[in-house]
Coordinates of C-alpha atoms in Angstrom, one line a residue:
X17 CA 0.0 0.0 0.0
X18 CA 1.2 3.5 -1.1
X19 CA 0.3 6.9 0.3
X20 CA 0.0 8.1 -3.3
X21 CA -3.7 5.1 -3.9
X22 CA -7.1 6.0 -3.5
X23 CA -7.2 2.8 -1.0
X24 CA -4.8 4.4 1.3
X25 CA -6.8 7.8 1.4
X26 CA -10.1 6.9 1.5
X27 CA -10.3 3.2 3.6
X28 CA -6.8 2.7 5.4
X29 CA -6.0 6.3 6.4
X30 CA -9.7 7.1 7.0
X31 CA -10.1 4.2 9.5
X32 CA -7.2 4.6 11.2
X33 CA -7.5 8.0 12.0
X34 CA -11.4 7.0 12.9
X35 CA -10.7 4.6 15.4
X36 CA -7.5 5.9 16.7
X37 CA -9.0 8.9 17.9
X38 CA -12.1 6.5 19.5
X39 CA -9.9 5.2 21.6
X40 CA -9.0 6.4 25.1
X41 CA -5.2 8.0 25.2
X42 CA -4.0 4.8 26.6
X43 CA -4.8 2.2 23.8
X44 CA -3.8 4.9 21.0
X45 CA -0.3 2.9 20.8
X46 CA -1.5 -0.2 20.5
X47 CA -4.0 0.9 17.7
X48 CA -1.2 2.5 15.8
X49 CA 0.6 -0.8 16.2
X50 CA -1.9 -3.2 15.1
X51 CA -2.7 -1.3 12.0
X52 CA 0.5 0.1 10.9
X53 CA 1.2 -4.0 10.8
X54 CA -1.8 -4.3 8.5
X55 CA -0.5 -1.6 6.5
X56 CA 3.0 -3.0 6.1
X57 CA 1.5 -6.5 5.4
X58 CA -0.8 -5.8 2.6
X59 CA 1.0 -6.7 -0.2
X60 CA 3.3 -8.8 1.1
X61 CA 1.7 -10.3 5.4
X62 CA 4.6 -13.1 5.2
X63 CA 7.3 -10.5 6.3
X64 CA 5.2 -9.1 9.0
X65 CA 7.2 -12.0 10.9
X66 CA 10.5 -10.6 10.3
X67 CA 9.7 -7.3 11.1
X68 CA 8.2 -8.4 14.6
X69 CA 11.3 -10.7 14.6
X70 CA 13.8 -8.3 14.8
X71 CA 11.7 -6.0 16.8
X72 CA 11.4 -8.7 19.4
X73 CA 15.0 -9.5 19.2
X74 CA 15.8 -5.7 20.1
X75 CA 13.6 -5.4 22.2
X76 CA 15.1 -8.3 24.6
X77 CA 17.9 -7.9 24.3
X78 CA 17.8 -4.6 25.2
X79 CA 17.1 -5.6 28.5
X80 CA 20.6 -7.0 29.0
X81 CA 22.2 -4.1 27.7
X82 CA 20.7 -1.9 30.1
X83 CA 21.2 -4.2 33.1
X84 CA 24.8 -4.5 32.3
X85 CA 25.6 -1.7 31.2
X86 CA 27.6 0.1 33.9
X87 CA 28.1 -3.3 35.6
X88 CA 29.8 -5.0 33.3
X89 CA 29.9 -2.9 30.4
X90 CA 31.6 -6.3 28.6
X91 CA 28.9 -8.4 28.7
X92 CA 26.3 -5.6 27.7
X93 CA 29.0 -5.2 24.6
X94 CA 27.7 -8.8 23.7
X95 CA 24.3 -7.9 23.9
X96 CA 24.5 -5.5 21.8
X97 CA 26.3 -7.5 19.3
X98 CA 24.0 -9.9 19.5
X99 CA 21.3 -6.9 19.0
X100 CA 23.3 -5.7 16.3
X101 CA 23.8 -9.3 14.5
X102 CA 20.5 -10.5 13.7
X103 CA 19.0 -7.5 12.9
X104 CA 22.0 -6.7 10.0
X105 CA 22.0 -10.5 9.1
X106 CA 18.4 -10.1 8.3
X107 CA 19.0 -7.2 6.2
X108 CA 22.3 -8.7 4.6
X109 CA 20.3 -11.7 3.5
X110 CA 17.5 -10.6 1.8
X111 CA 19.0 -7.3 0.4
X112 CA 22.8 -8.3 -0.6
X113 CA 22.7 -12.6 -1.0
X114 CA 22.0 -13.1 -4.9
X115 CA 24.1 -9.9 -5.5
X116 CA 27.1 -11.5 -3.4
X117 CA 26.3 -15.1 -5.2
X118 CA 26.4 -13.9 -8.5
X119 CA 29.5 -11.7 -7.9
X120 CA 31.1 -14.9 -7.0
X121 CA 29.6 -17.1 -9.5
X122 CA 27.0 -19.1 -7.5
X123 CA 23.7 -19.9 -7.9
X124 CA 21.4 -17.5 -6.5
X125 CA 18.0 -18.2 -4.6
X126 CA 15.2 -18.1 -7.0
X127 CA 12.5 -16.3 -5.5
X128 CA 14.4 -14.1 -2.9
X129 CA 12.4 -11.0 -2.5
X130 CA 13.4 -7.9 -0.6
X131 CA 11.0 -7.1 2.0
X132 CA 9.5 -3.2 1.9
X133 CA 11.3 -1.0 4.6
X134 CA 14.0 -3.6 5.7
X135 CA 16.7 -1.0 4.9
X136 CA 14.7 1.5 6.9
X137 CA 13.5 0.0 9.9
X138 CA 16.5 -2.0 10.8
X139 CA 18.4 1.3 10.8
X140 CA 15.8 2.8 13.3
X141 CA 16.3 -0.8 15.3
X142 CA 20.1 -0.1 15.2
X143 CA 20.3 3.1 16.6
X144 CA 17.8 2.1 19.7
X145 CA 20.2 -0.9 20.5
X146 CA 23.6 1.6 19.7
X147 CA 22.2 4.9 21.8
X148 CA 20.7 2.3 24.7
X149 CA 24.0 1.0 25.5
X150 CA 25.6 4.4 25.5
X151 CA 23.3 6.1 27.9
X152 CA 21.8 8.2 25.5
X153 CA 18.0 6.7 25.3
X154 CA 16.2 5.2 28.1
X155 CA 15.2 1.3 28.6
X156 CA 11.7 0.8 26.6
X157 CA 10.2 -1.7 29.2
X158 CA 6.8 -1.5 27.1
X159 CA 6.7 -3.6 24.4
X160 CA 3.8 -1.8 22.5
X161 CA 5.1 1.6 22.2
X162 CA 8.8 0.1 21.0
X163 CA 6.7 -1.7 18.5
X164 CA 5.0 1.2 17.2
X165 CA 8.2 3.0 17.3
X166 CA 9.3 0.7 14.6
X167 CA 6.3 -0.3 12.4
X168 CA 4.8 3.6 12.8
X169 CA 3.3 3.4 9.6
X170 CA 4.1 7.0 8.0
X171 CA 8.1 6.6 8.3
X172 CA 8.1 2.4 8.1
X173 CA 8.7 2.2 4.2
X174 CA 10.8 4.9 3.2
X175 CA 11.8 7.4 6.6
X176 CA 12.7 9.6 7.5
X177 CA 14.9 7.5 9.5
X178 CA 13.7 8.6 12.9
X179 CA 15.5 7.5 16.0
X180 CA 14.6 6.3 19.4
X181 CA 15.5 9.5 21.1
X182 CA 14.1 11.8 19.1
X183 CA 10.4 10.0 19.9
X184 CA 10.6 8.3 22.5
X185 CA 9.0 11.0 24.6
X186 CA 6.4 11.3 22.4
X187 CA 5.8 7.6 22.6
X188 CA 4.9 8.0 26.3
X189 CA 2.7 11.4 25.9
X190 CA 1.9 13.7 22.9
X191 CA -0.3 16.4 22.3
X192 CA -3.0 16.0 19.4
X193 CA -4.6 19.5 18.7
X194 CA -6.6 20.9 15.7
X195 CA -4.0 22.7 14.5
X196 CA -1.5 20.2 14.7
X197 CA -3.9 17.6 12.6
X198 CA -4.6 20.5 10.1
X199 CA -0.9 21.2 9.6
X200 CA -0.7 17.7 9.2
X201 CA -3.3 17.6 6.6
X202 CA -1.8 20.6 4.8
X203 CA 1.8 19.4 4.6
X204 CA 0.8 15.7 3.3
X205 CA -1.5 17.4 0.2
X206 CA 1.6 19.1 -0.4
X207 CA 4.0 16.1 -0.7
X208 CA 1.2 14.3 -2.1
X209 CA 0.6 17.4 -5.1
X210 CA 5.0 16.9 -5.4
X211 CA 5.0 13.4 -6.3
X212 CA 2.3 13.3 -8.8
X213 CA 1.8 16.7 -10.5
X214 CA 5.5 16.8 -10.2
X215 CA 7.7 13.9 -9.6
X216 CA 5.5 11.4 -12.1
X217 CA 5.6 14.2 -14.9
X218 CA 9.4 14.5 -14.2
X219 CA 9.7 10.8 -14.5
X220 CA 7.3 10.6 -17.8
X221 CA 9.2 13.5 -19.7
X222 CA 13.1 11.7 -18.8
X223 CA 10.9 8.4 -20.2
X224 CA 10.5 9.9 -23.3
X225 CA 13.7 11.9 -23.8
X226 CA 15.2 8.0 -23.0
X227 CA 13.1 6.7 -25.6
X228 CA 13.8 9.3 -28.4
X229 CA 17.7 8.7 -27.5
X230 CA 17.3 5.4 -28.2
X231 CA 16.7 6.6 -31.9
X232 CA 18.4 9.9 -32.0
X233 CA 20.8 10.8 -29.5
X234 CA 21.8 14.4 -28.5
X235 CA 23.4 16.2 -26.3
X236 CA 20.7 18.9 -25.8
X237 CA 18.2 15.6 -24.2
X238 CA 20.8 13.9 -22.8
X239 CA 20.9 17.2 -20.4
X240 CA 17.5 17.2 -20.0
X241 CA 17.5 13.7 -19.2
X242 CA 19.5 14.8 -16.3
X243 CA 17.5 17.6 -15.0
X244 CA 14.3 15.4 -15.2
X245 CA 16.4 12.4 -12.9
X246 CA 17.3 15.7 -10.7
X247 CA 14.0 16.4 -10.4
X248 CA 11.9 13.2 -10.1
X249 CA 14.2 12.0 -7.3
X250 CA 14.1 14.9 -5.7
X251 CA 9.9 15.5 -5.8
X252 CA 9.6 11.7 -5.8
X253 CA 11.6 11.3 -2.0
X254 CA 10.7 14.7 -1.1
X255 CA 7.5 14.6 -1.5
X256 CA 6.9 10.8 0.4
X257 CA 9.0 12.8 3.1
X258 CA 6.5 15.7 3.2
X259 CA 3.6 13.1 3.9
X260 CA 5.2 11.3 6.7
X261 CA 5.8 14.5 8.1
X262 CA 2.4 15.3 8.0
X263 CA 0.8 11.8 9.0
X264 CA 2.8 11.9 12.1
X265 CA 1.1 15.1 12.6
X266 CA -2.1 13.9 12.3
X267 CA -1.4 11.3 14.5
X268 CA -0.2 14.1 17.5
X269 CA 4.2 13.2 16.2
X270 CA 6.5 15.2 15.1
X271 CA 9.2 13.6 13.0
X272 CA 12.7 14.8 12.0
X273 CA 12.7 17.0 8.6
X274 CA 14.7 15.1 5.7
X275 CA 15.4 17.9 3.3
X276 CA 16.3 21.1 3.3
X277 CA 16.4 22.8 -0.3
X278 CA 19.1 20.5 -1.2
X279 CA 19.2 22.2 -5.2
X280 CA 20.4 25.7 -3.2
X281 CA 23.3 23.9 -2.0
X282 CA 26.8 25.9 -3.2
X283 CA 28.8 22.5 -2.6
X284 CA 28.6 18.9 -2.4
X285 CA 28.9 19.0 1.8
X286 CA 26.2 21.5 1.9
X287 CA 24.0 19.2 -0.3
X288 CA 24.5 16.3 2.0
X289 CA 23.0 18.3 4.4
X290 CA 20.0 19.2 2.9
X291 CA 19.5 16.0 1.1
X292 CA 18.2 12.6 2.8
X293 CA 19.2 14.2 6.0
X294 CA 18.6 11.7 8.8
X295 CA 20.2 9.4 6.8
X296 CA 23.5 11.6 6.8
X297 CA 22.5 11.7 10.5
X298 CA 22.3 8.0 11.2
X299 CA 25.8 7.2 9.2
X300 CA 27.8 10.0 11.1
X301 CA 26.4 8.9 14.4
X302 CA 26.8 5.4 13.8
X303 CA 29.6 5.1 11.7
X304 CA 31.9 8.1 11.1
X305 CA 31.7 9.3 14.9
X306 CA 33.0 5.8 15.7
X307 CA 35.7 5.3 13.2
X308 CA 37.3 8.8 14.5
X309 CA 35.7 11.0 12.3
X310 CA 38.1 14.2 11.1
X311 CA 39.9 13.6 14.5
X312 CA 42.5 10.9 13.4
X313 CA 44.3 13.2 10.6
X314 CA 43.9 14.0 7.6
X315 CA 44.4 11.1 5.4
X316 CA 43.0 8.9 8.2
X317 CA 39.8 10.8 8.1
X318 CA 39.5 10.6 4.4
X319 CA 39.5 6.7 5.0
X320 CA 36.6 7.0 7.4
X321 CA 34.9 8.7 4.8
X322 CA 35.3 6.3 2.1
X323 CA 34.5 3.2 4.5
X324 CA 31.1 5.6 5.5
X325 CA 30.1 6.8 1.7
X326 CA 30.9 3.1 0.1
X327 CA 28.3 2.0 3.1
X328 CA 26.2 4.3 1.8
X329 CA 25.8 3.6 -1.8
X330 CA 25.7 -0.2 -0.8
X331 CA 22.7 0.9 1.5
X332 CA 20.9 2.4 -1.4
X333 CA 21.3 -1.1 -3.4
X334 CA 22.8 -4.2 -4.1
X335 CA 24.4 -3.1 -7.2
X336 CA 28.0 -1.6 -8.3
X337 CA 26.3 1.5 -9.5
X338 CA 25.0 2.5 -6.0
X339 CA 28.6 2.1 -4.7
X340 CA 30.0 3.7 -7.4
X341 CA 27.5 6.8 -6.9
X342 CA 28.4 6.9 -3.3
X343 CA 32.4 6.7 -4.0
X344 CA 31.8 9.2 -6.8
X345 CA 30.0 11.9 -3.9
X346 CA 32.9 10.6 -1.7
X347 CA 35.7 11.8 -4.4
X348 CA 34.1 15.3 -4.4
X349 CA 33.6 15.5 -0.7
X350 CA 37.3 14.9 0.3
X351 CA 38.5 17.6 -2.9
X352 CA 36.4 20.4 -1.2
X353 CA 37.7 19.4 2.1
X354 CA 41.1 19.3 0.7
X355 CA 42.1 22.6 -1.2
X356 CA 38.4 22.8 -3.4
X357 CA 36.4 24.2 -1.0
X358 CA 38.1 27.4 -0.5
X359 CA 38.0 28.0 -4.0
X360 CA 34.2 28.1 -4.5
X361 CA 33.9 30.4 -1.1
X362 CA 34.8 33.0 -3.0
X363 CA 32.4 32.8 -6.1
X364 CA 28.6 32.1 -4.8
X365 CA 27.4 31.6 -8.6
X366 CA 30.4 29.3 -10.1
X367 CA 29.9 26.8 -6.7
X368 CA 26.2 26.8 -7.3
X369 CA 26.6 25.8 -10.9
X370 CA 29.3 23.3 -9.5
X371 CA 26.7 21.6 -7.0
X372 CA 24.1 21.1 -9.5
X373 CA 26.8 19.7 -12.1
X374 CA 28.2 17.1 -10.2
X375 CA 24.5 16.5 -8.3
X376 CA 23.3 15.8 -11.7
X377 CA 25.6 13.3 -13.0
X378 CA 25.4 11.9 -9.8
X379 CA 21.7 11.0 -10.5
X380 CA 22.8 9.8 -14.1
X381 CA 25.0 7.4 -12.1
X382 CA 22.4 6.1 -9.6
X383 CA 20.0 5.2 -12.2
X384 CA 21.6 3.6 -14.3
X385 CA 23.9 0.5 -14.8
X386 CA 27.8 0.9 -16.0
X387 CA 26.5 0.6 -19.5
X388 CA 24.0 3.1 -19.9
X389 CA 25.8 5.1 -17.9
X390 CA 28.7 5.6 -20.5
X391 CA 26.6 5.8 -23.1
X392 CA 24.5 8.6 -22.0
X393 CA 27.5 10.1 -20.1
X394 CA 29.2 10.2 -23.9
X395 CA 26.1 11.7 -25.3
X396 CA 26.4 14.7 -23.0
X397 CA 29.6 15.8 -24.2
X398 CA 28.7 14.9 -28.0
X399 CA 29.9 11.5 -28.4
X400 CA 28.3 10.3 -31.1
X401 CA 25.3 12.2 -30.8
X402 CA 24.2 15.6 -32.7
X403 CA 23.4 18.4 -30.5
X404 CA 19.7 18.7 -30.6
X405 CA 17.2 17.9 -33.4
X406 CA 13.6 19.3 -34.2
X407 CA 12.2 16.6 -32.0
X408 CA 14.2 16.9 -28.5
X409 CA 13.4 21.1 -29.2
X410 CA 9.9 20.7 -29.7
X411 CA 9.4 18.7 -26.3
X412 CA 11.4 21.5 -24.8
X413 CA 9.6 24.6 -25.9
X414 CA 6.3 22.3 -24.9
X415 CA 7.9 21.6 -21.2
X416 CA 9.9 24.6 -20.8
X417 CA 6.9 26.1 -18.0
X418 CA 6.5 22.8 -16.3
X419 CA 10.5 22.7 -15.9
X420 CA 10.4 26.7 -14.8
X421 CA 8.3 25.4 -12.4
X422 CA 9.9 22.6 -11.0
X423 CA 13.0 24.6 -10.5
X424 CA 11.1 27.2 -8.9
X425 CA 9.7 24.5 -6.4
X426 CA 13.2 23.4 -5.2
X427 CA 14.0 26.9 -3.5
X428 CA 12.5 28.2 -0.5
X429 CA 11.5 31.1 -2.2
X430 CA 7.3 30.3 -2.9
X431 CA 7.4 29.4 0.8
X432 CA 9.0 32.7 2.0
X433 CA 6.6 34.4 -0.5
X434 CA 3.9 33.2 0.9
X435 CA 4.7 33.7 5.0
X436 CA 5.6 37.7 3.7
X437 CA 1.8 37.5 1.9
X438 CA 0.3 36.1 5.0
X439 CA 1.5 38.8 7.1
X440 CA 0.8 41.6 5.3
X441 CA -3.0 39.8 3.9
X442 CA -5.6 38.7 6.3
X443 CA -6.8 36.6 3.3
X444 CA -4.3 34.8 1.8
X445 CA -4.6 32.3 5.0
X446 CA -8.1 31.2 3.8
X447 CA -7.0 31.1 0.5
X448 CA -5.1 28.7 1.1
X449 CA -6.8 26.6 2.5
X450 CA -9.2 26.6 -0.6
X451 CA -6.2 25.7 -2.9
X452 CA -4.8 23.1 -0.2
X453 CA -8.4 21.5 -1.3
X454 CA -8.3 22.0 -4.8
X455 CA -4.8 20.3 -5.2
X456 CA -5.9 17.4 -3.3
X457 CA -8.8 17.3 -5.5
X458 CA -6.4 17.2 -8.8
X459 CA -4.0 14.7 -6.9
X460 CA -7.2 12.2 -6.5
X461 CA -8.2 12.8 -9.8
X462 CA -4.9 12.2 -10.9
X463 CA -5.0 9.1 -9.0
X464 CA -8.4 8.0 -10.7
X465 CA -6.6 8.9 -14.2
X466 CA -3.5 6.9 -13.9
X467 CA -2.1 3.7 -12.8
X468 CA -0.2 2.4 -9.8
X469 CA 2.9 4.5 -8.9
X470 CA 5.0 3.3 -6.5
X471 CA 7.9 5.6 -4.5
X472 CA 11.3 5.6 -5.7
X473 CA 12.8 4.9 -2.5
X474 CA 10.4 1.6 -1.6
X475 CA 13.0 -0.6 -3.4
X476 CA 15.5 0.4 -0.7

């Protein structure tokens, strides 16, 4: 099930919210927990029992850890190794087996599927298990609100990647108010309106540039190819990001944003902290933090970031062009830390061109295998492809609003338009409320019109 169906919207979300707020305070966890399970089992209820698997396994184990943790800080070590261990067997298996088979010439297993979320939620189960034995989160003695922790159905398939800490307080008490629900509503129309009006449309127009490539390359679509991947990824993930946002809100949570304007970015550090940002979280917490960071020397510290962005392109995919992309974002992060950076401080346009230059062959890298890759890479700079023909024009004078628009959407600057508006016009506020229900109007119409569209990052 997908936030962007008609069945989500109008019979999962609307009974969950219905008897959720039927119930008194105290059962509200347990009914998030029940149906967030139904939710994550409806396509696929025979991973339900993994999930609850490695939930149970954190969960008792985590009683160890905390008894033994200032005791005999050794054995609580184990614990969480133990912790640690079957939850990132689980993921190894399903997610990296047939790719590590065939690298090495065996026979994979034939119907191996990878279940939804498993990259997601055994992150969140980590970093419980990680902070608990450093002092940094409390025990959860209560099994139901550490299960709904993990299977909370707005961040279970694709994040944000929300740790124990930053909700475990809200696990215990939260506040559920009208204006937090309407927020809530208004910020999920909005990532639903960025996914399909814009992401889909994104994804459509790269589909046919692809397709008119295949017949007549040129440079001129081989760009746009580009800044369509830019954009669909971004609206697409984005967007799903926006809605768990604002289901959490509905639901009296508030989660962790994931992006930040990440196209504004004037390098490629400053992207990585716009972009997929509680994933950058979770690896320099978890990973970089604990190999030394930038506090081991220079060329040491370069190491730790390889070890951390290799780690991350594997976590994106069992495949050597998700390592390659995160190597590739590696390269450029240890040149700006090494003599780079300083360069683009002193020109804001030239490092803003930079960012989106190496941002968007970065894409071109992530979606496609070795072999596309250096074709279309080739057709970029020429290689045997023409530099535009009447057809690849045409599409762009027909598109050229739509992309206006879309880059326009990827700044902060509608939003600060909009506050300034508000201030200064005592109507703009209902106003938007109207087109807040005219764009989920068009989004369910949209939905009516067009067939299944799953999110980008569900394969992770």
């Amino acid at each position: 099930m997908v936030f962007s169906s008609l069945i989500f919207l109008f019979a999962y979300l609307t009974v969950t919210l219905a008897l959720y707020y039927a119930v008194p305070l105290k059962w509200r966890n347990l009914v998030l927990f029940i149906l967030s399970l139904v939710f994550y089992g409806w396509g696929e209820p025979k991973y339900i029992a993994l999930m609850l698997l490695s939930i149970l396994s954190a969960y008792a184990f985590g009683f160890g850890i905390e008894h033994y943790r200032v005791k005999k800080p050794p054995v609580a070590k184990l614990f969480l190794g133990i912790s640690v261990g079957i939850n990132l067997s689980f993921l190894l298996f399903f997610k990296y087996f047939n790719f590590f088979a065939q690298t090495v010439g065996a026979n994979p297993i034939q119907g191996l599927i990878l279940p939804v979320g498993i990259s997601f939620y055994t992150f969140q189960i980590m970093s419980y298990s990680i902070d608990l034995y450093r002092g940094d989160v409390p025990l959860a003695k209560k099994f139901v609100p550490f299960g709904t922790y993990v299977t909370l159905f707005p961040q279970l398939i694709a994040g944000p990647i929300v740790r124990y800490k930053d909700v475990c307080d809200q696990l215990r008490a939260r506040r559920e108010t009208v204006s937090k629900f309407a927020s809530g509503v208004t910020r999920f129309v909005l990532g639903l309106g960025k996914k399909l009006i814009l992401g889909d449309a994104a994804a459509a127009l790269a589909e046919r540039l692809q397709t008119a490539a295949e017949f007549s390359p040129t440079a001129l679509g081989a760009w746009l190819i580009v800044l369509c991947y830019s954009f669909h990824i971004y609206f697409d993930f984005s967007g799903y990001s926006d809605m768990a946002i604002g289901l959490g809100r509905m639901f009296g949570f508030e989660f962790v944003e994931n992006f930040n304007y990440p196209y504004i970015a004037r390098s490629i550090s400053d992207f990585w902290r716009r972009w997929h940002i509680t994933l950058s979280t979770w690896f320099k917490e978890y990973v970089y933090i604990p190999l030394g960071g930038n506090r081991v020397g220079k060329l040491r510290g370069f190491c730790n970031l390889a070890a951390v962005w290799f780690l991350t392109g594997f976590w994106h995919g069992a495949d050597w062009n998700y390592m390659l992309w995160g190597l590739y974002f590696w390269l450029f992060l240890v040149l700006e830390k090494a003599f780079l950076g300083k360069i683009l401080n002193k020109n804001r346009p030239l490092s803003h061109l930079y960012a989106l230059l190496v941002i968007g062959f970065g894409w071109l890298i992530f979606f496609n295998d070795l072999g596309a890759l250096t074709t279309t890479a080739g057709h970029l700079v020429g290689v045997n492809a023409i530099f535009a023909d009447g057809s690849v024009l045409h599409l762009l004078l027909r598109m050229l609003p739509f992309l206006l628009i879309c880059a326009l959407a990827c700044t902060p600057l509608p939003k600060q338009l909009l506050a300034k508006a508000k201030d200064r016009l005592p109507f703009v506020e209902a106003l938007l409320s109207v087109g807040t229900m005219l764009l989920f109007l068009l989004c369910v119409a949209y939905m009516v019109d067009n067939s299944f569209s799953p999110f980008l990052y569900y394969i992770f």
